[in-house]
Amino acid sequence: GIVAMALVAVFAVVSLYALHRAVSVLADPLTALPAQSGWVPQEHALSRFHARWYPASIVFLAFDVALVAALLVVFALGYGTGTLGYAPSTFLLFECVAVCFMALGIPISGWAADRFGRRPVVMSGTLFTMFLGLLLGPMLGSGRTPLVLGFLCLGLFAMGWLFGPMGALLPELFPTRVRYTGASVTYNLAGILGASAAPYLAQRLTEWGGIAWVGAYLAAAAAASLVAVVLMPETARAEV
């Protein structure tokens, strides 16, 4: 019983291994350098040749993309259900409608980034986000359903507009050998820096001076992001 099954299993493993050795192109393992590129590593993820793009991309992502997401999803939900008195299910329905505008903005901005360049698209999205900061108080703070829903739709469209070029812009800022590291470090670190404290700060600003101060916070963050985008190179036509 058990002994026979064990012998059959051992025989099967040995047979498969023998078949592998018989049909493999090279019986011995191939020795390769890191990432199997055959290149000797000459630079690392924090190399002086490209480290200058880390702070610019982190500032842009943290104070625009990540912060917009945190304010429009986390803070707005708490403000809408707490201060404005909407039922959680109702406000979540607003968010579900608004996220359709985010889904619309992503492919449009992706096409525009390929057609006109990365910087013009992200700069326009950042400028629009600054304008949204001025609208946050009058629209979200009004408590009127058309204005609240309209602001959420505009905000998530702006978020989608900023997200569209990200898949191309971030990797293009870094050399091939460290491209994935550069893009992943900036994107994830910016998410932590930009989104983690934003709902808390927005709540404190609301308690201190009213919802208009949250709009000022959003506009100021977008202005900092605009400076970072201005410092970035245009990468749409660059050889990578």
PDB file of C-alpha atoms in Angstrom:
ATOM      1  CA  GLY A   1       0.000   0.000   0.000  1.00  0.00           C
ATOM      2  CA  ILE A   2       1.910   3.003   1.302  1.00  0.00           C
ATOM      3  CA  VAL A   3       5.334   1.580   0.394  1.00  0.00           C
ATOM      4  CA  ALA A   4       4.185   0.838  -3.149  1.00  0.00           C
ATOM      5  CA  MET A   5       2.788   4.366  -3.571  1.00  0.00           C
ATOM      6  CA  ALA A   6       6.050   5.872  -2.298  1.00  0.00           C
ATOM      7  CA  LEU A   7       8.069   3.744  -4.744  1.00  0.00           C
ATOM      8  CA  VAL A   8       5.828   4.794  -7.627  1.00  0.00           C
ATOM      9  CA  ALA A   9       6.232   8.462  -6.651  1.00  0.00           C
ATOM     10  CA  VAL A  10      10.029   8.177  -6.457  1.00  0.00           C
ATOM     11  CA  PHE A  11      10.114   6.372  -9.808  1.00  0.00           C
ATOM     12  CA  ALA A  12       7.977   9.113 -11.383  1.00  0.00           C
ATOM     13  CA  VAL A  13      10.224  11.904 -10.091  1.00  0.00           C
ATOM     14  CA  VAL A  14      13.401  10.120 -11.226  1.00  0.00           C
ATOM     15  CA  SER A  15      11.882   9.447 -14.640  1.00  0.00           C
ATOM     16  CA  LEU A  16      10.854  13.081 -15.124  1.00  0.00           C
ATOM     17  CA  TYR A  17      14.304  14.304 -14.084  1.00  0.00           C
ATOM     18  CA  ALA A  18      15.982  11.839 -16.480  1.00  0.00           C
ATOM     19  CA  LEU A  19      13.687  12.997 -19.303  1.00  0.00           C
ATOM     20  CA  HIS A  20      14.541  16.624 -18.551  1.00  0.00           C
ATOM     21  CA  ARG A  21      18.272  15.901 -18.712  1.00  0.00           C
ATOM     22  CA  ALA A  22      17.860  14.008 -21.958  1.00  0.00           C
ATOM     23  CA  VAL A  23      15.925  16.661 -23.881  1.00  0.00           C
ATOM     24  CA  SER A  24      17.373  19.881 -22.414  1.00  0.00           C
ATOM     25  CA  VAL A  25      19.468  22.011 -24.781  1.00  0.00           C
ATOM     26  CA  LEU A  26      22.147  22.556 -22.142  1.00  0.00           C
ATOM     27  CA  ALA A  27      22.430  20.055 -19.353  1.00  0.00           C
ATOM     28  CA  ASP A  28      24.512  22.413 -17.206  1.00  0.00           C
ATOM     29  CA  PRO A  29      22.926  25.626 -15.803  1.00  0.00           C
ATOM     30  CA  LEU A  30      23.793  28.859 -17.570  1.00  0.00           C
ATOM     31  CA  THR A  31      25.689  31.373 -15.470  1.00  0.00           C
ATOM     32  CA  ALA A  32      24.430  34.913 -16.005  1.00  0.00           C
ATOM     33  CA  LEU A  33      24.929  38.312 -14.408  1.00  0.00           C
ATOM     34  CA  PRO A  34      22.138  40.120 -12.526  1.00  0.00           C
ATOM     35  CA  ALA A  35      18.823  40.269 -14.417  1.00  0.00           C
ATOM     36  CA  GLN A  36      20.452  37.903 -16.966  1.00  0.00           C
ATOM     37  CA  SER A  37      21.414  40.915 -19.035  1.00  0.00           C
ATOM     38  CA  GLY A  38      25.077  40.020 -19.407  1.00  0.00           C
ATOM     39  CA  TRP A  39      25.993  43.555 -18.343  1.00  0.00           C
ATOM     40  CA  VAL A  40      28.329  44.362 -15.526  1.00  0.00           C
ATOM     41  CA  PRO A  41      26.414  46.620 -13.062  1.00  0.00           C
ATOM     42  CA  GLN A  42      27.776  50.159 -13.289  1.00  0.00           C
ATOM     43  CA  GLU A  43      25.069  52.130 -11.497  1.00  0.00           C
ATOM     44  CA  HIS A  44      22.467  51.543  -8.830  1.00  0.00           C
ATOM     45  CA  ALA A  45      19.013  52.853  -8.010  1.00  0.00           C
ATOM     46  CA  LEU A  46      20.408  55.929  -6.238  1.00  0.00           C
ATOM     47  CA  SER A  47      23.108  56.681  -8.787  1.00  0.00           C
ATOM     48  CA  ARG A  48      24.180  60.291  -9.025  1.00  0.00           C
ATOM     49  CA  PHE A  49      23.346  60.197 -12.743  1.00  0.00           C
ATOM     50  CA  HIS A  50      19.611  60.150 -12.184  1.00  0.00           C
ATOM     51  CA  ALA A  51      18.893  60.642  -8.466  1.00  0.00           C
ATOM     52  CA  ARG A  52      17.834  64.211  -9.222  1.00  0.00           C
ATOM     53  CA  TRP A  53      14.502  62.922 -10.564  1.00  0.00           C
ATOM     54  CA  TYR A  54      13.555  61.227  -7.305  1.00  0.00           C
ATOM     55  CA  PRO A  55      12.592  64.379  -5.368  1.00  0.00           C
ATOM     56  CA  ALA A  56      10.810  65.967  -8.352  1.00  0.00           C
ATOM     57  CA  SER A  57       8.695  62.918  -9.102  1.00  0.00           C
ATOM     58  CA  ILE A  58       7.978  62.251  -5.414  1.00  0.00           C
ATOM     59  CA  VAL A  59       6.817  65.843  -4.838  1.00  0.00           C
ATOM     60  CA  PHE A  60       4.586  65.728  -7.899  1.00  0.00           C
ATOM     61  CA  LEU A  61       3.021  62.382  -7.019  1.00  0.00           C
ATOM     62  CA  ALA A  62       2.736  62.978  -3.287  1.00  0.00           C
ATOM     63  CA  PHE A  63       1.193  66.433  -3.410  1.00  0.00           C
ATOM     64  CA  ASP A  64      -1.041  65.958  -6.414  1.00  0.00           C
ATOM     65  CA  VAL A  65      -1.980  62.409  -7.399  1.00  0.00           C
ATOM     66  CA  ALA A  66      -1.857  60.790  -3.946  1.00  0.00           C
ATOM     67  CA  LEU A  67      -3.294  63.804  -2.140  1.00  0.00           C
ATOM     68  CA  VAL A  68      -6.224  64.145  -4.557  1.00  0.00           C
ATOM     69  CA  ALA A  69      -7.032  60.472  -4.039  1.00  0.00           C
ATOM     70  CA  ALA A  70      -6.894  60.808  -0.253  1.00  0.00           C
ATOM     71  CA  LEU A  71      -9.054  63.934  -0.123  1.00  0.00           C
ATOM     72  CA  LEU A  72     -11.690  62.859  -2.629  1.00  0.00           C
ATOM     73  CA  VAL A  73     -12.077  59.297  -1.398  1.00  0.00           C
ATOM     74  CA  VAL A  74     -11.217  59.212   2.316  1.00  0.00           C
ATOM     75  CA  PHE A  75     -11.810  62.744   3.574  1.00  0.00           C
ATOM     76  CA  ALA A  76     -14.805  63.486   1.351  1.00  0.00           C
ATOM     77  CA  LEU A  77     -16.572  60.319   2.504  1.00  0.00           C
ATOM     78  CA  GLY A  78     -16.117  61.239   6.162  1.00  0.00           C
ATOM     79  CA  TYR A  79     -17.119  64.846   5.566  1.00  0.00           C
ATOM     80  CA  GLY A  80     -20.150  63.895   3.513  1.00  0.00           C
ATOM     81  CA  THR A  81     -21.500  61.381   6.000  1.00  0.00           C
ATOM     82  CA  GLY A  82     -20.489  63.292   9.123  1.00  0.00           C
ATOM     83  CA  THR A  83     -20.818  67.010   8.490  1.00  0.00           C
ATOM     84  CA  LEU A  84     -23.238  67.031   5.549  1.00  0.00           C
ATOM     85  CA  GLY A  85     -25.390  64.237   6.941  1.00  0.00           C
ATOM     86  CA  TYR A  86     -25.555  61.945   3.908  1.00  0.00           C
ATOM     87  CA  ALA A  87     -26.175  58.268   4.519  1.00  0.00           C
ATOM     88  CA  PRO A  88     -23.008  56.208   3.893  1.00  0.00           C
ATOM     89  CA  SER A  89     -24.738  54.231   1.126  1.00  0.00           C
ATOM     90  CA  THR A  90     -25.804  57.452  -0.609  1.00  0.00           C
ATOM     91  CA  PHE A  91     -22.373  59.049  -0.536  1.00  0.00           C
ATOM     92  CA  LEU A  92     -20.735  55.808  -1.666  1.00  0.00           C
ATOM     93  CA  LEU A  93     -23.121  55.864  -4.614  1.00  0.00           C
ATOM     94  CA  PHE A  94     -21.870  59.378  -5.399  1.00  0.00           C
ATOM     95  CA  GLU A  95     -18.311  58.012  -5.337  1.00  0.00           C
ATOM     96  CA  CYS A  96     -19.275  55.158  -7.666  1.00  0.00           C
ATOM     97  CA  VAL A  97     -20.731  57.612 -10.165  1.00  0.00           C
ATOM     98  CA  ALA A  98     -17.709  59.914  -9.899  1.00  0.00           C
ATOM     99  CA  VAL A  99     -15.177  57.125 -10.413  1.00  0.00           C
ATOM    100  CA  CYS A 100     -16.644  56.621 -13.891  1.00  0.00           C
ATOM    101  CA  PHE A 101     -15.222  60.061 -14.726  1.00  0.00           C
ATOM    102  CA  MET A 102     -11.835  58.898 -13.462  1.00  0.00           C
ATOM    103  CA  ALA A 103     -12.096  55.893 -15.789  1.00  0.00           C
ATOM    104  CA  LEU A 104     -12.891  58.321 -18.610  1.00  0.00           C
ATOM    105  CA  GLY A 105      -9.960  60.611 -17.849  1.00  0.00           C
ATOM    106  CA  ILE A 106      -7.288  57.907 -17.858  1.00  0.00           C
ATOM    107  CA  PRO A 107      -7.443  56.818 -21.531  1.00  0.00           C
ATOM    108  CA  ILE A 108      -7.988  60.377 -22.770  1.00  0.00           C
ATOM    109  CA  SER A 109      -4.938  61.711 -20.927  1.00  0.00           C
ATOM    110  CA  GLY A 110      -2.899  58.663 -21.945  1.00  0.00           C
ATOM    111  CA  TRP A 111      -3.673  59.403 -25.597  1.00  0.00           C
ATOM    112  CA  ALA A 112      -2.939  63.100 -25.084  1.00  0.00           C
ATOM    113  CA  ALA A 113       0.397  62.309 -23.418  1.00  0.00           C
ATOM    114  CA  ASP A 114       1.460  60.269 -26.443  1.00  0.00           C
ATOM    115  CA  ARG A 115       0.192  62.917 -28.849  1.00  0.00           C
ATOM    116  CA  PHE A 116       1.339  66.145 -27.182  1.00  0.00           C
ATOM    117  CA  GLY A 117       3.913  65.024 -24.595  1.00  0.00           C
ATOM    118  CA  ARG A 118       3.912  64.044 -20.923  1.00  0.00           C
ATOM    119  CA  ARG A 119       4.635  67.454 -19.403  1.00  0.00           C
ATOM    120  CA  PRO A 120       1.788  69.419 -21.040  1.00  0.00           C
ATOM    121  CA  VAL A 121      -0.729  66.803 -19.921  1.00  0.00           C
ATOM    122  CA  VAL A 122       0.416  66.570 -16.303  1.00  0.00           C
ATOM    123  CA  MET A 123       0.844  70.345 -16.104  1.00  0.00           C
ATOM    124  CA  SER A 124      -2.719  70.873 -17.306  1.00  0.00           C
ATOM    125  CA  GLY A 125      -3.952  68.331 -14.765  1.00  0.00           C
ATOM    126  CA  THR A 126      -2.032  70.069 -11.999  1.00  0.00           C
ATOM    127  CA  LEU A 127      -3.411  73.478 -12.956  1.00  0.00           C
ATOM    128  CA  PHE A 128      -6.909  72.039 -13.004  1.00  0.00           C
ATOM    129  CA  THR A 129      -6.306  70.581  -9.540  1.00  0.00           C
ATOM    130  CA  MET A 130      -5.347  74.041  -8.274  1.00  0.00           C
ATOM    131  CA  PHE A 131      -8.648  75.334  -9.675  1.00  0.00           C
ATOM    132  CA  LEU A 132     -10.470  72.476  -7.922  1.00  0.00           C
ATOM    133  CA  GLY A 133      -8.998  73.652  -4.644  1.00  0.00           C
ATOM    134  CA  LEU A 134     -10.830  76.949  -5.103  1.00  0.00           C
ATOM    135  CA  LEU A 135     -14.067  75.096  -5.862  1.00  0.00           C
ATOM    136  CA  LEU A 136     -13.882  72.677  -2.936  1.00  0.00           C
ATOM    137  CA  GLY A 137     -15.472  74.989  -0.392  1.00  0.00           C
ATOM    138  CA  PRO A 138     -18.317  76.374  -2.551  1.00  0.00           C
ATOM    139  CA  MET A 139     -19.201  72.987  -4.076  1.00  0.00           C
ATOM    140  CA  LEU A 140     -18.418  70.227  -1.564  1.00  0.00           C
ATOM    141  CA  GLY A 141     -19.160  72.481   1.392  1.00  0.00           C
ATOM    142  CA  SER A 142     -22.521  73.576   0.039  1.00  0.00           C
ATOM    143  CA  GLY A 143     -24.258  70.343   0.991  1.00  0.00           C
ATOM    144  CA  ARG A 144     -26.367  70.507  -2.177  1.00  0.00           C
ATOM    145  CA  THR A 145     -26.427  67.188  -3.989  1.00  0.00           C
ATOM    146  CA  PRO A 146     -25.804  68.490  -7.558  1.00  0.00           C
ATOM    147  CA  LEU A 147     -22.797  70.523  -6.418  1.00  0.00           C
ATOM    148  CA  VAL A 148     -21.377  67.788  -4.186  1.00  0.00           C
ATOM    149  CA  LEU A 149     -21.712  65.161  -6.905  1.00  0.00           C
ATOM    150  CA  GLY A 150     -20.375  67.567  -9.509  1.00  0.00           C
ATOM    151  CA  PHE A 151     -17.275  68.289  -7.444  1.00  0.00           C
ATOM    152  CA  LEU A 152     -16.593  64.583  -6.928  1.00  0.00           C
ATOM    153  CA  CYS A 153     -16.920  63.972 -10.663  1.00  0.00           C
ATOM    154  CA  LEU A 154     -14.561  66.852 -11.512  1.00  0.00           C
ATOM    155  CA  GLY A 155     -12.071  65.780  -8.871  1.00  0.00           C
ATOM    156  CA  LEU A 156     -11.927  62.143  -9.904  1.00  0.00           C
ATOM    157  CA  PHE A 157     -11.710  63.151 -13.566  1.00  0.00           C
ATOM    158  CA  ALA A 158      -8.651  65.242 -12.622  1.00  0.00           C
ATOM    159  CA  MET A 159      -7.243  62.258 -10.771  1.00  0.00           C
ATOM    160  CA  GLY A 160      -7.724  60.050 -13.835  1.00  0.00           C
ATOM    161  CA  TRP A 161      -6.178  62.736 -16.030  1.00  0.00           C
ATOM    162  CA  LEU A 162      -3.076  62.719 -13.833  1.00  0.00           C
ATOM    163  CA  PHE A 163      -2.934  58.934 -13.659  1.00  0.00           C
ATOM    164  CA  GLY A 164      -3.018  58.439 -17.433  1.00  0.00           C
ATOM    165  CA  PRO A 165       0.609  59.392 -18.244  1.00  0.00           C
ATOM    166  CA  MET A 166       2.101  57.876 -15.073  1.00  0.00           C
ATOM    167  CA  GLY A 167       2.824  54.454 -16.559  1.00  0.00           C
ATOM    168  CA  ALA A 168       5.024  56.087 -19.198  1.00  0.00           C
ATOM    169  CA  LEU A 169       6.352  59.186 -17.418  1.00  0.00           C
ATOM    170  CA  LEU A 170       7.864  57.579 -14.331  1.00  0.00           C
ATOM    171  CA  PRO A 171       9.843  54.783 -16.037  1.00  0.00           C
ATOM    172  CA  GLU A 172      11.123  57.185 -18.692  1.00  0.00           C
ATOM    173  CA  LEU A 173      12.804  59.339 -16.037  1.00  0.00           C
ATOM    174  CA  PHE A 174      15.277  56.573 -15.152  1.00  0.00           C
ATOM    175  CA  PRO A 175      17.873  54.542 -17.069  1.00  0.00           C
ATOM    176  CA  THR A 176      16.952  51.067 -18.262  1.00  0.00           C
ATOM    177  CA  ARG A 177      18.956  49.170 -15.666  1.00  0.00           C
ATOM    178  CA  VAL A 178      17.194  50.821 -12.722  1.00  0.00           C
ATOM    179  CA  ARG A 179      13.918  51.798 -14.388  1.00  0.00           C
ATOM    180  CA  TYR A 180      11.640  49.541 -12.381  1.00  0.00           C
ATOM    181  CA  THR A 181      13.309  50.492  -9.096  1.00  0.00           C
ATOM    182  CA  GLY A 182      13.084  54.212  -9.864  1.00  0.00           C
ATOM    183  CA  ALA A 183       9.422  54.090 -10.847  1.00  0.00           C
ATOM    184  CA  SER A 184       8.333  51.854  -7.972  1.00  0.00           C
ATOM    185  CA  VAL A 185      10.270  53.751  -5.283  1.00  0.00           C
ATOM    186  CA  THR A 186       8.918  57.142  -6.327  1.00  0.00           C
ATOM    187  CA  TYR A 187       5.333  55.960  -6.804  1.00  0.00           C
ATOM    188  CA  ASN A 188       5.034  54.031  -3.549  1.00  0.00           C
ATOM    189  CA  LEU A 189       7.001  56.468  -1.372  1.00  0.00           C
ATOM    190  CA  ALA A 190       4.969  59.369  -2.734  1.00  0.00           C
ATOM    191  CA  GLY A 191       1.767  57.516  -1.898  1.00  0.00           C
ATOM    192  CA  ILE A 192       2.920  57.141   1.695  1.00  0.00           C
ATOM    193  CA  LEU A 193       4.045  60.755   2.049  1.00  0.00           C
ATOM    194  CA  GLY A 194       1.129  62.325   0.218  1.00  0.00           C
ATOM    195  CA  ALA A 195      -1.865  60.226   1.197  1.00  0.00           C
ATOM    196  CA  SER A 196      -1.157  58.965   4.699  1.00  0.00           C
ATOM    197  CA  ALA A 197      -1.610  62.257   6.578  1.00  0.00           C
ATOM    198  CA  ALA A 198      -3.850  64.114   4.117  1.00  0.00           C
ATOM    199  CA  PRO A 199      -7.244  63.026   5.543  1.00  0.00           C
ATOM    200  CA  TYR A 200      -6.120  63.847   9.084  1.00  0.00           C
ATOM    201  CA  LEU A 201      -4.751  67.257   8.086  1.00  0.00           C
ATOM    202  CA  ALA A 202      -7.891  68.022   6.107  1.00  0.00           C
ATOM    203  CA  GLN A 203     -10.072  67.151   9.100  1.00  0.00           C
ATOM    204  CA  ARG A 204      -8.006  69.372  11.380  1.00  0.00           C
ATOM    205  CA  LEU A 205      -8.182  72.246   8.873  1.00  0.00           C
ATOM    206  CA  THR A 206     -11.956  71.843   8.675  1.00  0.00           C
ATOM    207  CA  GLU A 207     -12.278  72.029  12.448  1.00  0.00           C
ATOM    208  CA  TRP A 208      -9.923  75.003  12.647  1.00  0.00           C
ATOM    209  CA  GLY A 209     -11.093  77.226   9.804  1.00  0.00           C
ATOM    210  CA  GLY A 210     -13.741  75.495   7.728  1.00  0.00           C
ATOM    211  CA  ILE A 211     -13.859  73.458   4.543  1.00  0.00           C
ATOM    212  CA  ALA A 212     -12.395  76.319   2.466  1.00  0.00           C
ATOM    213  CA  TRP A 213      -9.040  75.740   4.164  1.00  0.00           C
ATOM    214  CA  VAL A 214      -9.002  72.198   2.798  1.00  0.00           C
ATOM    215  CA  GLY A 215      -9.404  73.706  -0.662  1.00  0.00           C
ATOM    216  CA  ALA A 216      -6.466  76.006   0.033  1.00  0.00           C
ATOM    217  CA  TYR A 217      -4.450  72.977   1.147  1.00  0.00           C
ATOM    218  CA  LEU A 218      -5.270  71.204  -2.123  1.00  0.00           C
ATOM    219  CA  ALA A 219      -4.409  74.265  -4.220  1.00  0.00           C
ATOM    220  CA  ALA A 220      -1.091  74.813  -2.414  1.00  0.00           C
ATOM    221  CA  ALA A 221      -0.129  71.151  -2.845  1.00  0.00           C
ATOM    222  CA  ALA A 222      -0.983  71.336  -6.547  1.00  0.00           C
ATOM    223  CA  ALA A 223       1.212  74.439  -6.855  1.00  0.00           C
ATOM    224  CA  ALA A 224       4.156  72.530  -5.343  1.00  0.00           C
ATOM    225  CA  SER A 225       3.479  69.706  -7.795  1.00  0.00           C
ATOM    226  CA  LEU A 226       3.453  72.164 -10.679  1.00  0.00           C
ATOM    227  CA  VAL A 227       6.951  73.323  -9.751  1.00  0.00           C
ATOM    228  CA  ALA A 228       8.140  69.699  -9.712  1.00  0.00           C
ATOM    229  CA  VAL A 229       6.620  69.033 -13.142  1.00  0.00           C
ATOM    230  CA  VAL A 230       8.281  72.157 -14.573  1.00  0.00           C
ATOM    231  CA  LEU A 231      11.645  70.766 -13.400  1.00  0.00           C
ATOM    232  CA  MET A 232      11.051  67.416 -15.111  1.00  0.00           C
ATOM    233  CA  PRO A 233      12.270  66.812 -18.665  1.00  0.00           C
ATOM    234  CA  GLU A 234       9.960  65.959 -21.535  1.00  0.00           C
ATOM    235  CA  THR A 235      10.377  62.230 -22.132  1.00  0.00           C
ATOM    236  CA  ALA A 236       7.762  61.472 -24.790  1.00  0.00           C
ATOM    237  CA  ARG A 237      10.259  61.541 -27.679  1.00  0.00           C
ATOM    238  CA  ALA A 238      13.327  60.458 -25.698  1.00  0.00           C
ATOM    239  CA  GLU A 239      15.220  57.276 -26.539  1.00  0.00           C
ATOM    240  CA  VAL A 240      14.875  54.856 -23.614  1.00  0.00           C
TER     241      VAL A 240
END
